[in-house]
C-alpha angles and dihedrals in degrees: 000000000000115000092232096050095047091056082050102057085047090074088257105152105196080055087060103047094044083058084058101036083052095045084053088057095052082238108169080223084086093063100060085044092049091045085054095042106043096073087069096050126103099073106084126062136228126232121189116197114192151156145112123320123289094021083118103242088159087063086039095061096034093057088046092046085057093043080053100053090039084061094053090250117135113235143211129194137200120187118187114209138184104266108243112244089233103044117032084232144105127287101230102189093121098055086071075087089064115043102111082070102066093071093057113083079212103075126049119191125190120186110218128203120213087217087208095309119171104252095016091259105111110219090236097057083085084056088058102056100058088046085057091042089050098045086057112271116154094200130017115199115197125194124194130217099252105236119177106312105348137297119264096199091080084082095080108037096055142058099219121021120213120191122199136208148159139232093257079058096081094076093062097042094117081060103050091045086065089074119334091056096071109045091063120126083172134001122219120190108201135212088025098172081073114105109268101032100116079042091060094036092056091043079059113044079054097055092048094052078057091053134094100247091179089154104063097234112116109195117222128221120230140197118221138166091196085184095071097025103254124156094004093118088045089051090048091047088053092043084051084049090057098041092051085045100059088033087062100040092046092252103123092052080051094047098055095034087063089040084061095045096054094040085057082048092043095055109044076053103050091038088051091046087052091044101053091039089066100042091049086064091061118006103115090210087046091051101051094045083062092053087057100054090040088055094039090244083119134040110237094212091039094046097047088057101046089048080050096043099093129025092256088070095050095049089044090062097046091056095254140125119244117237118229 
């Protein structure tokens, strides 16, 4: 076992964050520490917390992080944030919520940027939350950035999925059910002591009656002022149903089973990418291909598959060295 994962698994937090900070920069040094780490993974659970701009998911996870710790659970926490244009990094404006939290060796909390990733979920995102599980998180609660309507890759990175909204949500209700409808394991409407909540609640209990709900589980639609605290143990106690509902159908072993699966296929995807993108700075064959297409002495759709149509081609662009 790895140093650094040992030191992990020993409850060290700056451990902890280093294996993060390694799987964000893509250091080969991450997958000694995850290989480590995997086998003591299975005993914490992922909650994603999602929904438009403004709904107030930051409040949301800071008063269920406090309901957490008030129930003696440990607690991560990934917030996925815009990246800022200058840095690279994340735009941290939001954490301000939290920041009773970062004295409490509770509660670990890890800003995220998308770094321009399609959706706003990073793929690494999925990485993350086994390292948290396995460095002893009961509960791992993971906001989104919020991006046009919601992220559905949330879907595969948490065990329950909790989608948020606001009053002022129901008059674009048509819009949400496109996507973000149908990923819920719960609903939450926030800031319901604003005018138009029981009007939203009730929009969506009746949507839901209309839905394939194949599954059994029938998710249920809640009503929270995260503000003042109101309706977070009710949301917990929902989130425990669902978990105790998949445990005993066998869900939640098939939804990770199939987390595991995509983040294996993310990543092959996202690490060829990388590796063509930089050979096609400086691989003279590579180069000239390019010329061609740029000049229309080659077809782009037709040359991609013939570099792709034996497994030379296919080695070339990932940098390696076929083997005879």
């Amino acid at each position: 076992m790895s140093e650094l994962a040992e030191r992990v698994l020993n409850g060290e937090l700056r451990a902890l964050s280093r294996v993060l900070t390694l799987l964000e920069r893509g250091d080969p040094a991450a997958a000694e520490a995850m290989a480590a780490l995997d086998p003591h993974t299975g005993a914490g659970y992922a909650v994603g917390i999602t929904g438009p701009p403004g709904v107030g998911k930051s409040t949301l996870v800071d008063r269920l992080a406090e309901h957490l710790r008030g129930m003696g659970l440990t607690v991560g926490i990934l917030a996925v944030d815009p990246t800022s244009p200058f840095t690279g990094g994340a735009l941290l404006g939001d954490r301000i919520r939290m920041q009773r939290h970062y004295l409490d060796d509770g509660v670990f909390i890890r800003s995220v940027a998308t770094r321009g990733q399609s959706g706003g979920l990073p793929r690494i995102v999925k990485s993350m939350v086994r390292a948290l599980d396995a460095a002893g998180k009961d509960v791992t609660l993971v906001e989104t950035v919020g991006v046009g309507q919601t992220e559905l890759g949330i879907m595969g990175v948490a065990d329950t999925v909790v989608v948020a909204m606001t009053p002022e949500s129901g008059d674009s209700i048509q819009t949400l059910k496109a996507g973000v409808m149908e990923i819920a394991d719960l609903y939450v409407i926030n800031k319901a002591d604003r005018d138009g909540a029981n009007r939203l609640s009730a929009a969506v209990t009746a949507m839901l009656q209309l839905s394939d709900l194949s599954d059994g589980w029938n998710p249920p639609v809640l009503l929270t002022q995260a503000y003042a605290n109101v309706g977070i143990g009710e949301l917990w106690d929902s989130v425990a149903q669902h978990r105790d509902y998949l445990a005993d159908t066998g869900g939640l072993e098939k939804r990770r089973a199939e987390r595991r699966r995509a983040e294996f296929l993310e990543t092959v995807q996202e690490e060829l990418y990388r590796r063509i993108t930089e050979r096609l700075q400086d691989d003279a064959e590579l180069v000239e291909l390019l010329r061609q297409i740029d000049g229309k002495a080659a077809e782009p759709y037709g040359a991609a598959m013939g570099l792709l149509a034996n497994g030379e081609g296919l080695v070339h662009l990932a940098g390696g060295r076929a083997v005879d």
